[in-house]
Short mmCIF file of C-alpha atoms in Angstrom, two decimals:
data_model
loop_
_atom_site.label_atom_id
_atom_site.label_comp_id
_atom_site.label_asym_id
_atom_site.label_seq_id
_atom_site.Cartn_x
_atom_site.Cartn_y
_atom_site.Cartn_z
CA ALA A 1 14.73 -10.24 26.30
CA ASP A 2 12.75 -9.75 23.09
CA ALA A 3 14.63 -9.76 19.81
CA TYR A 4 12.64 -6.66 18.78
CA PRO A 5 11.54 -4.88 21.95
CA GLU A 6 8.63 -2.47 21.95
CA ALA A 7 9.16 1.28 21.81
CA GLY A 8 9.32 2.91 25.22
CA SER A 9 11.57 3.07 28.27
CA GLN A 10 12.67 0.21 30.49
CA SER A 11 14.88 0.25 33.57
CA TYR A 12 17.55 -2.47 33.87
CA THR A 13 19.95 -3.55 36.62
CA LEU A 14 22.89 -5.68 35.54
CA HIS A 15 24.05 -8.48 37.82
CA PHE A 16 27.65 -9.63 37.60
CA GLN A 17 28.70 -12.97 39.11
CA SER A 18 32.20 -14.40 39.19
CA LYS A 19 32.70 -17.83 37.63
CA ASP A 20 33.61 -19.35 40.93
CA ASN A 21 30.71 -17.62 42.73
CA THR A 22 33.03 -15.91 45.20
CA TYR A 23 31.61 -12.48 44.56
CA SER A 24 28.81 -10.65 42.75
CA VAL A 25 27.84 -7.07 42.18
CA ASP A 26 24.78 -5.28 40.78
CA SER A 27 25.00 -2.20 38.63
CA ASP A 28 23.09 0.95 39.36
CA PRO A 29 19.72 0.92 37.58
CA THR A 30 19.95 2.29 34.09
CA THR A 31 17.11 3.27 31.77
CA VAL A 32 17.13 2.23 28.15
CA THR A 33 14.79 4.07 25.80
CA ILE A 34 13.75 2.57 22.49
CA ASN A 35 12.42 5.31 20.22
CA LYS A 36 9.61 4.84 17.73
CA LYS A 37 10.86 4.27 14.22
CA PRO A 38 9.66 6.81 11.64
CA LEU A 39 7.48 5.40 8.88
CA ALA A 40 8.98 5.77 5.40
CA ASN A 41 7.28 5.74 2.00
CA THR A 42 9.42 2.72 1.08
CA MET A 43 7.57 0.70 3.76
CA LEU A 44 4.34 0.93 1.72
CA SER A 45 3.94 -1.25 -1.36
CA ILE A 46 0.85 -0.90 -3.59
CA THR A 47 0.19 -3.56 -6.22
CA GLY A 48 -2.42 -4.24 -8.87
CA THR A 49 -4.12 -2.37 -11.69
CA TYR A 50 -7.38 -0.53 -11.20
CA THR A 51 -10.10 0.75 -13.52
CA TYR A 52 -12.92 3.19 -12.77
CA THR A 53 -16.02 1.44 -11.40
CA GLY A 54 -18.01 4.34 -9.99
CA ASP A 55 -17.28 3.04 -6.46
CA PRO A 56 -14.37 3.84 -4.12
CA ILE A 57 -11.38 1.56 -4.80
CA THR A 58 -9.11 0.25 -2.04
CA PRO A 59 -5.96 -1.16 -3.64
CA THR A 60 -3.96 -4.19 -2.55
CA TYR A 61 -1.12 -2.93 -0.35
CA THR A 62 1.38 -4.15 2.22
CA VAL A 63 3.16 -2.27 4.98
CA SER A 64 6.48 -3.81 5.92
CA ASP A 65 9.71 -3.05 7.69
CA GLY A 66 11.71 -6.06 6.60
CA THR A 67 8.71 -8.21 7.57
CA LEU A 68 5.01 -7.40 7.49
CA MET A 69 4.19 -4.85 10.17
CA ASN A 70 1.59 -5.45 12.86
CA SER A 71 -1.61 -3.64 11.85
CA ASP A 72 -1.86 -2.34 15.45
CA ASP A 73 1.10 -0.07 14.61
CA TYR A 74 -0.71 1.88 11.87
CA GLY A 75 -3.98 2.98 10.31
CA VAL A 76 -4.66 3.47 6.58
CA GLU A 77 -6.63 6.11 4.69
CA VAL A 78 -7.29 6.00 0.94
CA THR A 79 -8.26 9.27 -0.76
CA ASN A 80 -9.24 10.41 -4.27
CA ASN A 81 -10.04 6.76 -4.95
CA THR A 82 -13.33 6.90 -6.87
CA ASP A 83 -12.69 8.76 -10.12
CA ALA A 84 -10.09 7.96 -12.77
CA GLY A 85 -6.72 9.53 -12.02
CA THR A 86 -4.19 9.37 -9.18
CA ALA A 87 -5.35 8.08 -5.79
CA THR A 88 -3.39 8.17 -2.52
CA VAL A 89 -2.83 5.65 0.26
CA THR A 90 -1.67 7.21 3.55
CA VAL A 91 -0.34 5.05 6.39
CA LYS A 92 -0.44 6.80 9.78
CA ALA A 93 1.34 5.50 12.87
CA THR A 94 -0.95 4.76 15.82
CA GLU A 95 -0.38 6.43 19.17
CA GLY A 96 0.50 3.23 21.06
CA GLY A 97 2.50 1.53 18.30
CA ASN A 98 6.21 1.23 17.59
CA TYR A 99 6.28 3.72 14.69
CA SER A 100 5.79 7.45 14.19
CA GLY A 101 4.74 9.71 11.35
CA THR A 102 3.18 8.83 8.00
CA ALA A 103 4.04 7.09 4.75
CA THR A 104 2.26 7.71 1.46
CA GLY A 105 1.99 6.02 -1.90
CA THR A 106 -0.10 6.53 -4.99
CA PHE A 107 -1.86 4.34 -7.52
CA GLU A 108 -3.60 5.03 -10.81
CA ILE A 109 -7.26 4.44 -11.57
CA ALA A 110 -7.67 4.04 -15.32
CA LYS A 111 -10.66 5.36 -17.22
CA ALA A 112 -13.28 2.71 -17.87
CA ASN A 113 -13.79 1.49 -21.40
CA ILE A 114 -17.20 2.52 -22.66
CA THR A 115 -18.95 -0.53 -24.05
CA GLY A 116 -22.08 1.20 -25.26
CA ILE A 117 -23.65 4.61 -25.84
CA THR A 118 -27.37 5.21 -26.04
CA THR A 119 -29.13 8.42 -26.99
CA THR A 120 -32.12 9.43 -29.00
CA VAL A 121 -32.21 12.05 -31.73
CA GLU A 122 -35.37 12.70 -33.70
CA SER A 123 -35.40 11.73 -37.34
CA LYS A 124 -35.26 14.66 -39.72
CA GLU A 125 -34.56 14.83 -43.41
CA ILE A 126 -31.60 17.07 -44.19
CA LEU A 127 -30.36 17.72 -47.71
CA ALA A 128 -26.70 17.06 -48.42
CA ASN A 129 -24.52 19.93 -49.61
CA ASN A 130 -27.06 22.44 -48.34
CA GLU A 131 -25.45 25.56 -46.85
CA LYS A 132 -28.22 25.59 -44.22
CA ASN A 133 -26.84 22.48 -42.51
CA THR A 134 -23.10 23.08 -42.57
CA ASP A 135 -22.55 23.95 -38.89
CA ILE A 136 -23.71 22.77 -35.46
CA ALA A 137 -25.61 25.99 -34.72
CA THR A 138 -27.77 25.49 -37.82
CA LEU A 139 -28.24 21.77 -37.07
CA LYS A 140 -29.35 22.63 -33.52
CA GLY A 141 -32.02 24.80 -35.08
CA LEU A 142 -33.19 21.98 -37.33
CA LEU A 143 -32.99 19.14 -34.76
CA THR A 144 -33.77 18.71 -31.09
CA LEU A 145 -30.42 17.45 -29.83
CA PRO A 146 -30.24 15.51 -26.54
CA GLU A 147 -28.71 17.07 -23.43
CA GLN A 148 -27.44 13.71 -22.07
CA VAL A 149 -26.20 10.35 -23.28
CA THR A 150 -26.34 7.03 -21.41
CA VAL A 151 -23.01 5.18 -21.38
CA THR A 152 -22.39 1.58 -20.35
CA TYR A 153 -19.02 0.53 -18.90
CA GLY A 154 -17.34 -2.09 -16.75
CA ASP A 155 -19.63 -4.91 -15.67
CA GLY A 156 -22.75 -3.41 -17.19
CA LYS A 157 -22.84 -0.23 -15.10
CA THR A 158 -24.51 2.77 -16.68
CA ASP A 159 -24.16 6.48 -16.17
CA GLU A 160 -25.79 9.60 -17.59
CA LEU A 161 -23.32 12.07 -19.05
CA ASP A 162 -24.04 15.62 -20.17
CA ILE A 163 -23.38 16.37 -23.83
CA THR A 164 -21.54 19.49 -24.91
CA TRP A 165 -22.06 20.18 -28.61
CA ALA A 166 -19.11 21.82 -30.31
CA SER A 167 -19.81 24.90 -32.38
#
Protein backbone atom coordinates (compact mmCIF):
# COMPACT_ATOMS: atom_id res chain seq x y z
CA ALA A 1 0.00 0.00 0.00
CA ASP A 2 1.10 3.58 -0.64
CA ALA A 3 2.28 5.65 2.30
CA TYR A 4 0.12 8.53 1.01
CA PRO A 5 -2.69 7.03 -1.06
CA GLU A 6 -4.55 9.09 -3.62
CA ALA A 7 -7.94 10.61 -2.86
CA GLY A 8 -10.85 8.41 -3.85
CA SER A 9 -12.50 5.15 -2.86
CA GLN A 10 -10.97 1.70 -2.82
CA SER A 11 -12.52 -1.63 -1.88
CA TYR A 12 -10.47 -3.99 0.33
CA THR A 13 -10.90 -7.58 1.50
CA LEU A 14 -8.84 -8.63 4.50
CA HIS A 15 -7.38 -12.13 4.58
CA PHE A 16 -6.63 -13.71 7.94
CA GLN A 17 -4.36 -16.76 8.16
CA SER A 18 -3.47 -18.68 11.30
CA LYS A 19 0.22 -19.01 12.13
CA ASP A 20 0.12 -22.73 11.69
CA ASN A 21 -1.89 -22.46 8.44
CA THR A 22 -4.71 -24.62 9.80
CA TYR A 23 -7.38 -22.13 8.92
CA SER A 24 -7.98 -18.85 7.08
CA VAL A 25 -10.87 -16.50 6.60
CA ASP A 26 -11.58 -13.49 4.37
CA SER A 27 -13.49 -10.46 5.54
CA ASP A 28 -16.44 -9.06 3.69
CA PRO A 29 -15.31 -6.40 1.20
CA THR A 30 -15.11 -2.99 2.76
CA THR A 31 -14.73 0.37 1.03
CA VAL A 32 -12.28 2.93 2.30
CA THR A 33 -12.72 6.50 1.09
CA ILE A 34 -9.87 8.99 1.24
CA ASN A 35 -11.26 12.51 0.99
CA LYS A 36 -9.50 15.38 -0.74
CA LYS A 37 -7.64 17.62 1.66
CA PRO A 38 -8.74 21.27 1.64
CA LEU A 39 -6.09 23.74 0.53
CA ALA A 40 -5.13 26.26 3.21
CA ASN A 41 -3.50 29.69 2.87
CA THR A 42 -0.61 28.41 5.01
CA MET A 43 0.28 25.97 2.20
CA LEU A 44 1.27 28.91 -0.05
CA SER A 45 4.56 30.68 0.57
CA ILE A 46 5.51 33.77 -1.47
CA THR A 47 9.08 35.07 -1.28
CA GLY A 48 11.06 37.91 -2.79
CA THR A 49 10.74 41.65 -3.23
CA TYR A 50 9.21 43.18 -6.33
CA THR A 51 9.32 46.62 -7.94
CA TYR A 52 7.10 48.03 -10.68
CA THR A 53 8.44 47.24 -14.17
CA GLY A 54 5.43 48.00 -16.36
CA ASP A 55 5.06 44.25 -17.05
CA PRO A 56 3.06 41.61 -15.14
CA ILE A 57 5.08 40.15 -12.25
CA THR A 58 4.88 36.49 -11.22
CA PRO A 59 6.48 36.11 -7.79
CA THR A 60 8.55 33.21 -6.52
CA TYR A 61 6.19 30.92 -4.60
CA THR A 62 5.95 27.37 -3.28
CA VAL A 63 2.92 25.24 -2.52
CA SER A 64 3.57 22.62 0.13
CA ASP A 65 1.81 20.34 2.54
CA GLY A 66 4.76 19.26 4.61
CA THR A 67 6.62 18.59 1.34
CA LEU A 68 6.31 20.31 -2.03
CA MET A 69 2.97 19.46 -3.61
CA ASN A 70 2.66 17.88 -7.04
CA SER A 71 1.79 20.62 -9.54
CA ASP A 72 -0.85 18.26 -11.01
CA ASP A 73 -2.86 18.89 -7.81
CA TYR A 74 -3.29 22.64 -8.38
CA GLY A 75 -3.29 25.56 -10.78
CA VAL A 76 -2.10 29.11 -10.03
CA GLU A 77 -3.49 32.51 -11.02
CA VAL A 78 -1.75 35.82 -10.27
CA THR A 79 -3.90 38.98 -10.36
CA ASN A 80 -3.36 42.73 -9.93
CA ASN A 81 0.31 42.02 -10.64
CA THR A 82 1.33 44.84 -13.00
CA ASP A 83 0.94 48.12 -11.11
CA ALA A 84 2.50 49.06 -7.77
CA GLY A 85 0.41 47.91 -4.82
CA THR A 86 -0.89 44.59 -3.51
CA ALA A 87 -1.03 41.63 -5.90
CA THR A 88 -2.68 38.25 -5.26
CA VAL A 89 -1.62 34.66 -5.90
CA THR A 90 -4.53 32.18 -5.93
CA VAL A 91 -3.90 28.43 -5.86
CA LYS A 92 -6.89 26.38 -7.07
CA ALA A 93 -7.19 22.63 -6.62
CA THR A 94 -7.51 20.67 -9.87
CA GLU A 95 -10.47 18.39 -10.46
CA GLY A 96 -8.47 15.13 -10.52
CA GLY A 97 -6.00 16.00 -7.76
CA ASN A 98 -5.82 15.16 -4.07
CA TYR A 99 -6.86 18.60 -2.80
CA SER A 100 -9.98 20.78 -2.86
CA GLY A 101 -10.71 24.49 -2.66
CA THR A 102 -8.37 27.45 -2.94
CA ALA A 103 -5.52 29.11 -1.07
CA THR A 104 -4.52 32.75 -1.48
CA GLY A 105 -1.57 34.92 -0.61
CA THR A 106 -0.51 38.45 -1.40
CA PHE A 107 2.71 40.24 -2.25
CA GLU A 108 3.64 43.89 -2.63
CA ILE A 109 4.87 45.56 -5.79
CA ALA A 110 6.84 48.67 -4.82
CA LYS A 111 6.76 51.87 -6.83
CA ALA A 112 9.70 52.20 -9.20
CA ASN A 113 12.33 54.80 -8.45
CA ILE A 114 12.28 57.49 -11.11
CA THR A 115 15.80 57.97 -12.41
CA GLY A 116 15.08 60.82 -14.78
CA ILE A 117 12.40 63.32 -15.82
CA THR A 118 12.33 65.05 -19.17
CA THR A 119 10.02 67.83 -20.26
CA THR A 120 10.26 70.99 -22.26
CA VAL A 121 9.05 74.41 -21.19
CA GLU A 122 9.62 77.45 -23.37
CA SER A 123 12.02 80.08 -22.13
CA LYS A 124 10.35 83.25 -20.96
CA GLU A 125 11.66 86.15 -18.96
CA ILE A 126 9.66 86.71 -15.79
CA LEU A 127 10.40 89.48 -13.32
CA ALA A 128 10.91 88.50 -9.70
CA ASN A 129 8.59 89.94 -7.07
CA ASN A 130 6.05 90.85 -9.74
CA GLU A 131 2.45 90.37 -8.61
CA LYS A 132 1.61 89.18 -12.13
CA ASN A 133 3.57 85.94 -11.66
CA THR A 134 2.65 84.92 -8.12
CA ASP A 135 0.27 82.04 -8.90
CA ILE A 136 0.04 79.09 -11.30
CA ALA A 137 -2.98 80.51 -13.14
CA THR A 138 -1.01 83.65 -14.05
CA LEU A 139 2.08 81.60 -14.98
CA LYS A 140 -0.06 79.40 -17.26
CA GLY A 141 -1.08 82.57 -19.04
CA LEU A 142 2.53 83.65 -19.48
CA LEU A 143 4.00 80.23 -20.39
CA THR A 144 2.94 77.27 -22.48
CA LEU A 145 3.19 74.50 -19.90
CA PRO A 146 3.55 70.87 -21.04
CA GLU A 147 0.69 68.40 -20.66
CA GLN A 148 3.01 65.39 -20.17
CA VAL A 149 6.42 64.53 -18.78
CA THR A 150 8.65 61.61 -19.79
CA VAL A 151 9.96 59.62 -16.82
CA THR A 152 12.72 57.00 -16.83
CA TYR A 153 12.70 54.16 -14.28
CA GLY A 154 13.99 50.65 -13.66
CA ASP A 155 16.33 49.37 -16.35
CA GLY A 156 15.94 52.37 -18.61
CA LYS A 157 12.21 52.01 -19.26
CA THR A 158 10.33 55.20 -20.06
CA ASP A 159 6.73 56.23 -19.70
CA GLU A 160 4.68 59.33 -20.52
CA LEU A 161 2.80 60.72 -17.54
CA ASP A 162 0.14 63.42 -17.59
CA ILE A 163 0.92 66.55 -15.61
CA THR A 164 -1.64 68.14 -13.31
CA TRP A 165 -0.66 71.69 -12.41
CA ALA A 166 -1.74 72.76 -8.95
CA SER A 167 -3.59 76.05 -8.67
